[in-house]
mmCIF file of C-alpha atoms in Angstrom:
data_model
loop_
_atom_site.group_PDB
_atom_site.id
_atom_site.type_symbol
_atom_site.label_atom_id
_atom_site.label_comp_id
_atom_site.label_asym_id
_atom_site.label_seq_id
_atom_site.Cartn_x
_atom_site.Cartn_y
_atom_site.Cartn_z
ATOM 1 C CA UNK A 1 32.991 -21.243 -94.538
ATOM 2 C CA UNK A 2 36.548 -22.480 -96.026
ATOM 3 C CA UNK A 3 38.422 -20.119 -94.029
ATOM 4 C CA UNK A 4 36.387 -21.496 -91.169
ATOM 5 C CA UNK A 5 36.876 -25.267 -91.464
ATOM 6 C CA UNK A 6 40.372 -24.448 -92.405
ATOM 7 C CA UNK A 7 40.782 -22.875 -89.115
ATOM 8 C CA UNK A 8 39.345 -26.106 -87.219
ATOM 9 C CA UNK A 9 41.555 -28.313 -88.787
ATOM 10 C CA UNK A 10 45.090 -26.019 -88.267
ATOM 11 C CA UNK A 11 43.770 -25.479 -84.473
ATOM 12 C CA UNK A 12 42.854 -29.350 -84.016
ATOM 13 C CA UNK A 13 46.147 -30.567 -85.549
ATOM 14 C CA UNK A 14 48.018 -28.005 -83.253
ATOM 15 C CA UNK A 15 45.970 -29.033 -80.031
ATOM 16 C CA UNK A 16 46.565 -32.788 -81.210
ATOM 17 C CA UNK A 17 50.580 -32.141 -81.243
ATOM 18 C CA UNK A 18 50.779 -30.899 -78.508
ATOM 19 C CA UNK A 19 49.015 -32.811 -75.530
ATOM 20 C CA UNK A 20 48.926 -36.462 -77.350
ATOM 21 C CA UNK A 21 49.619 -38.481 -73.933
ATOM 22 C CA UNK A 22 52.363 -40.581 -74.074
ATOM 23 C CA UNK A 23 50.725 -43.867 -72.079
ATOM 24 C CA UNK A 24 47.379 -44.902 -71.541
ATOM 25 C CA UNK A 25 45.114 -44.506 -68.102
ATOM 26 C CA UNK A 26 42.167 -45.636 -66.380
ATOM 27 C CA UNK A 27 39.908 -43.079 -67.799
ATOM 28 C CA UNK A 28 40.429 -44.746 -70.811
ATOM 29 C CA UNK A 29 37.213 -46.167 -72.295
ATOM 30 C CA UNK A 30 34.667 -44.656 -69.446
ATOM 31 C CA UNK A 31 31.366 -43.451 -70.516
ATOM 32 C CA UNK A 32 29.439 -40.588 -69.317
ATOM 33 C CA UNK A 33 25.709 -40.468 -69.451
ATOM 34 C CA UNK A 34 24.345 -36.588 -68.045
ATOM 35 C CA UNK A 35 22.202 -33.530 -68.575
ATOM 36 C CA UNK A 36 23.122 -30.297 -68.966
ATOM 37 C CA UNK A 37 21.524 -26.376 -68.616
ATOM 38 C CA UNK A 38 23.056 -22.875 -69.450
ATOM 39 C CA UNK A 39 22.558 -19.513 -70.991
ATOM 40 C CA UNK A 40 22.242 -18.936 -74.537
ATOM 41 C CA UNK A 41 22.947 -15.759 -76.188
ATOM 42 C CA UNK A 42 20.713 -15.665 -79.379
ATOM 43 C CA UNK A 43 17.964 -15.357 -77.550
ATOM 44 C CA UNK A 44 19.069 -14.728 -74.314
ATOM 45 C CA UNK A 45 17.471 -17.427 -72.322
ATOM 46 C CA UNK A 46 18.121 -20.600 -71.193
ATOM 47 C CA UNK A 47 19.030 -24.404 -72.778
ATOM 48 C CA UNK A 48 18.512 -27.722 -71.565
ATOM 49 C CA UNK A 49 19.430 -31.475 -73.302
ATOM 50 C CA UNK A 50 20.905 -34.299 -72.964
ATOM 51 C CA UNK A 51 24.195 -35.898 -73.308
ATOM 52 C CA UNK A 52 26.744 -39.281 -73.849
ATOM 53 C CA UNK A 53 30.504 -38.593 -73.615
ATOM 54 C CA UNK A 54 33.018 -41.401 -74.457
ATOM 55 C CA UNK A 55 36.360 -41.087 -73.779
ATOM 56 C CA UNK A 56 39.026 -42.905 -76.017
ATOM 57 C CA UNK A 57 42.043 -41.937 -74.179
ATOM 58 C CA UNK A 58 43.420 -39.124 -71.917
ATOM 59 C CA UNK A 59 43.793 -36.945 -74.650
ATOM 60 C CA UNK A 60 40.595 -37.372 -76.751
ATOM 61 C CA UNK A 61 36.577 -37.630 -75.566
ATOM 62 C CA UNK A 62 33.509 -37.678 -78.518
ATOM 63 C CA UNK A 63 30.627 -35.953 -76.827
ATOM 64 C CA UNK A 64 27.231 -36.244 -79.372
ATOM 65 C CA UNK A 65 24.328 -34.007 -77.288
ATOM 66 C CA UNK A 66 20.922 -32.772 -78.008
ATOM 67 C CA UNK A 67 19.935 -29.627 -76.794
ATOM 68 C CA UNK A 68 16.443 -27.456 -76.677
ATOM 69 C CA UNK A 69 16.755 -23.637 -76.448
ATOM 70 C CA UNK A 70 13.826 -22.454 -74.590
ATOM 71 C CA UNK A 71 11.486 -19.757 -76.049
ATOM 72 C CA UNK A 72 12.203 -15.978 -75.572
ATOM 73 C CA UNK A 73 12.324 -12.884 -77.685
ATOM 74 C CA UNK A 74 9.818 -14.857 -80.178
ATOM 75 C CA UNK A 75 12.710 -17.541 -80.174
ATOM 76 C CA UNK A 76 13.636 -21.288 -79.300
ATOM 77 C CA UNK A 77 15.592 -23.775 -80.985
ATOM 78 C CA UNK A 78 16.266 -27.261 -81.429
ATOM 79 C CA UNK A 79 20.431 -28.277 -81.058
ATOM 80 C CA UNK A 80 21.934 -31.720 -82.293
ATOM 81 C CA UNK A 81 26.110 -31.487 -81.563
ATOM 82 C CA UNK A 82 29.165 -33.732 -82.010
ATOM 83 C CA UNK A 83 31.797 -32.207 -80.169
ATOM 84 C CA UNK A 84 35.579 -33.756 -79.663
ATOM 85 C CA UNK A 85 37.182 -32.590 -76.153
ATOM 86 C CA UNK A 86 40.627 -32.533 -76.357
ATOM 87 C CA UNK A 87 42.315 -32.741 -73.207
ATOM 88 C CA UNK A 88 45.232 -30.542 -71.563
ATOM 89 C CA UNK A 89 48.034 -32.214 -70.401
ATOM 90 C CA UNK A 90 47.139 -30.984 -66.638
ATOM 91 C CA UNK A 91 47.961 -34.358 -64.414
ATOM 92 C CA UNK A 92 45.371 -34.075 -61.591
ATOM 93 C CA UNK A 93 43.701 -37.302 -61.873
ATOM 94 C CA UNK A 94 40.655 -35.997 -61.419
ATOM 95 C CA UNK A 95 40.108 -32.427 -63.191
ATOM 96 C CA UNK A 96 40.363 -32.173 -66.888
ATOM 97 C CA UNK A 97 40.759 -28.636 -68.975
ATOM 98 C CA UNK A 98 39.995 -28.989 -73.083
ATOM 99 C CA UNK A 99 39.002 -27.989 -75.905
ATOM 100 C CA UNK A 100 35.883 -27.969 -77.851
ATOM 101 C CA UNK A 101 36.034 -28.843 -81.599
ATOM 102 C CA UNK A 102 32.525 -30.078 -83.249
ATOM 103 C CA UNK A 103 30.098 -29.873 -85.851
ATOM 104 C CA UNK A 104 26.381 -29.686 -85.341
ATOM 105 C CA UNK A 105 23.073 -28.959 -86.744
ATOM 106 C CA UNK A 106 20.555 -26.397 -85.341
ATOM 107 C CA UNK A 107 16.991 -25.348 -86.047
ATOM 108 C CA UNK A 108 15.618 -21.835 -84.909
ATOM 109 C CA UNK A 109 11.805 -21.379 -84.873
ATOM 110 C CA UNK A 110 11.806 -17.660 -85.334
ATOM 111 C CA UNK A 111 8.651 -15.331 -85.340
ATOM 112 C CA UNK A 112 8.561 -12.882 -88.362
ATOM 113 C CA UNK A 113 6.608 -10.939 -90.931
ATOM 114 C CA UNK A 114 5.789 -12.312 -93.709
ATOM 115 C CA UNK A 115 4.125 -10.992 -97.257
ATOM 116 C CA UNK A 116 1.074 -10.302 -96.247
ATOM 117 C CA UNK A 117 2.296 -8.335 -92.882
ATOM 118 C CA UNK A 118 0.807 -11.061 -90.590
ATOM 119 C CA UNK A 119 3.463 -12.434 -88.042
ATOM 120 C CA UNK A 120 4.167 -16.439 -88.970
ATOM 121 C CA UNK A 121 6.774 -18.518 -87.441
ATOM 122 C CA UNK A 122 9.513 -19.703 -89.480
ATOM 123 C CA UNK A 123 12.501 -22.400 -89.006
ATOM 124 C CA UNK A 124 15.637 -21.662 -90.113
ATOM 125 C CA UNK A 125 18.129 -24.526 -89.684
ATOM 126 C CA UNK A 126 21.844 -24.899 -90.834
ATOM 127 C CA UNK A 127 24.421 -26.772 -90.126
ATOM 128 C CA UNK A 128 27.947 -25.323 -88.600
ATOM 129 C CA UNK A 129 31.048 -25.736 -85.973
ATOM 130 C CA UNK A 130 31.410 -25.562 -82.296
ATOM 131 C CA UNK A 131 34.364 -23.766 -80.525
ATOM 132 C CA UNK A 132 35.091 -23.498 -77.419
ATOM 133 C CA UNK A 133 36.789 -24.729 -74.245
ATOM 134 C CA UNK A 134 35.923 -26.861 -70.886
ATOM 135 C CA UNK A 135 36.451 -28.015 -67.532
ATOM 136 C CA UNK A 136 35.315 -31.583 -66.096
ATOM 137 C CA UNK A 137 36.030 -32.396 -62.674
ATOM 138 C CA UNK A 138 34.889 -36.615 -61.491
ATOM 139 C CA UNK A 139 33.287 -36.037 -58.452
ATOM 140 C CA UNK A 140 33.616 -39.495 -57.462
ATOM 141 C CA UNK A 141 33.875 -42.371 -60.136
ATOM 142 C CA UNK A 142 30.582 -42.471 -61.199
ATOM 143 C CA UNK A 143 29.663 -38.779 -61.075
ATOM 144 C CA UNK A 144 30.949 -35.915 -63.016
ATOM 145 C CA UNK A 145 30.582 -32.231 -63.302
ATOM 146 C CA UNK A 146 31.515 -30.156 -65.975
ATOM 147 C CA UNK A 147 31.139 -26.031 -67.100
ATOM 148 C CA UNK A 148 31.695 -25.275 -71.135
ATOM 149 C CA UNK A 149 31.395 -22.009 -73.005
ATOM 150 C CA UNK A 150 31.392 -22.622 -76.508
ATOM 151 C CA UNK A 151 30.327 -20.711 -79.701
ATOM 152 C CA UNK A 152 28.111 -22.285 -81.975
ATOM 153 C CA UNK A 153 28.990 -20.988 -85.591
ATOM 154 C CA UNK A 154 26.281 -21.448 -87.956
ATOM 155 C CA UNK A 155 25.608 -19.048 -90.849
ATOM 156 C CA UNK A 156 22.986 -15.939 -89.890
ATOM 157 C CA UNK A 157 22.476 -17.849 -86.691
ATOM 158 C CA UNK A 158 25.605 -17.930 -84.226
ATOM 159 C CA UNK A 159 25.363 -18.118 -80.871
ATOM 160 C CA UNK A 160 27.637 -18.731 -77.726
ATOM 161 C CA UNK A 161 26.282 -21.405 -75.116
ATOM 162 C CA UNK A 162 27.869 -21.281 -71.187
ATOM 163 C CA UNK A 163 26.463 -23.891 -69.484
ATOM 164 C CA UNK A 164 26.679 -26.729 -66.537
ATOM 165 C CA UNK A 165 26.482 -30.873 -67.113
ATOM 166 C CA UNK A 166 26.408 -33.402 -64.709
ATOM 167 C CA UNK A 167 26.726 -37.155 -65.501
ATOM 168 C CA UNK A 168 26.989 -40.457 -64.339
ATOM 169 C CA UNK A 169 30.126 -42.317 -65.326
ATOM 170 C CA UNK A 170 30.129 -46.203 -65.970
#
């Protein structure tokens, strides 16, 4: 887990040095209130949740999110994330590339055996990081689409999430 969080903070300092925007813009400060859906490899099935994305400059975007992973394979899941986007220096105006740096918490509900031999369900929760990367394109300026693959590292319980958002931007 130190090597891990180690690695977060070398690869967030780099990502910071290198596309810290030199002026401010008019995405500055916009909200984005969405849903979002994928695929979810623990399990193999499918997510759904909810999220709020607030963008402090060009550069940097907090994205909190709560996700359920549906049942499958004796499997589903409960997600709560805080994820920081940082942005690509890529000057289209409307489509942004970044980076996914978080932490979150997440809750399996796992069928399995226990002493007696009779099958019980059991939740196994831990809390871990989220890597991964991102690609957000405004629509028009109130709506907003976005595809992420990120891996969510949490001990005995990784998983990688691919998945589609869209939002409404105010």
């Amino acid at each position: 887990m130190k090597i891990a969080s180690r690695l977060l903070a070398a690869v967030t300092l780099g990502v910071a040095s290198i596309c810290m925007p030199d002026t401010a813009s008019g995405a500055d400060r916009q909200t984005t209130v969405g849903i979002e859906s994928g695929y979810v490899s623990r399990n193999t099935s499918a997510y759904a949740g909810v999220y709020m994305r607030y963008q402090f400059s060009n550069f940097f975007a907090l994205k909190p999110q709560v996700d359920f992973v549906f049942r499958h394979k004796e499997q589903d899941a409960f997600m709560l994330n805080l994820d920081g986007q940082f942005s690509l220096p890529i000057d289209t105006g409307k489509l942004n590339v970044y980076g996914i740096a978080g932490i979150g918490f997440s809750s399996w509900n796992v069928k399995e055996l226990d002493e007696d031999g009779d099958w019980d369900m059991r939740r196994h929760g831990g809390i871990g990081f989220d890597l991964g990367a991102g690609v957000g394109y405004n629509v028009s300026s109130s709506l907003r689409l976005a595809l992420e693959a990120k891996a969510n590292l949490v001990k005995h319980y990784t998983t990688a999430l691919v998945g589609i958002s869209i939002g409404y931007n105010f």
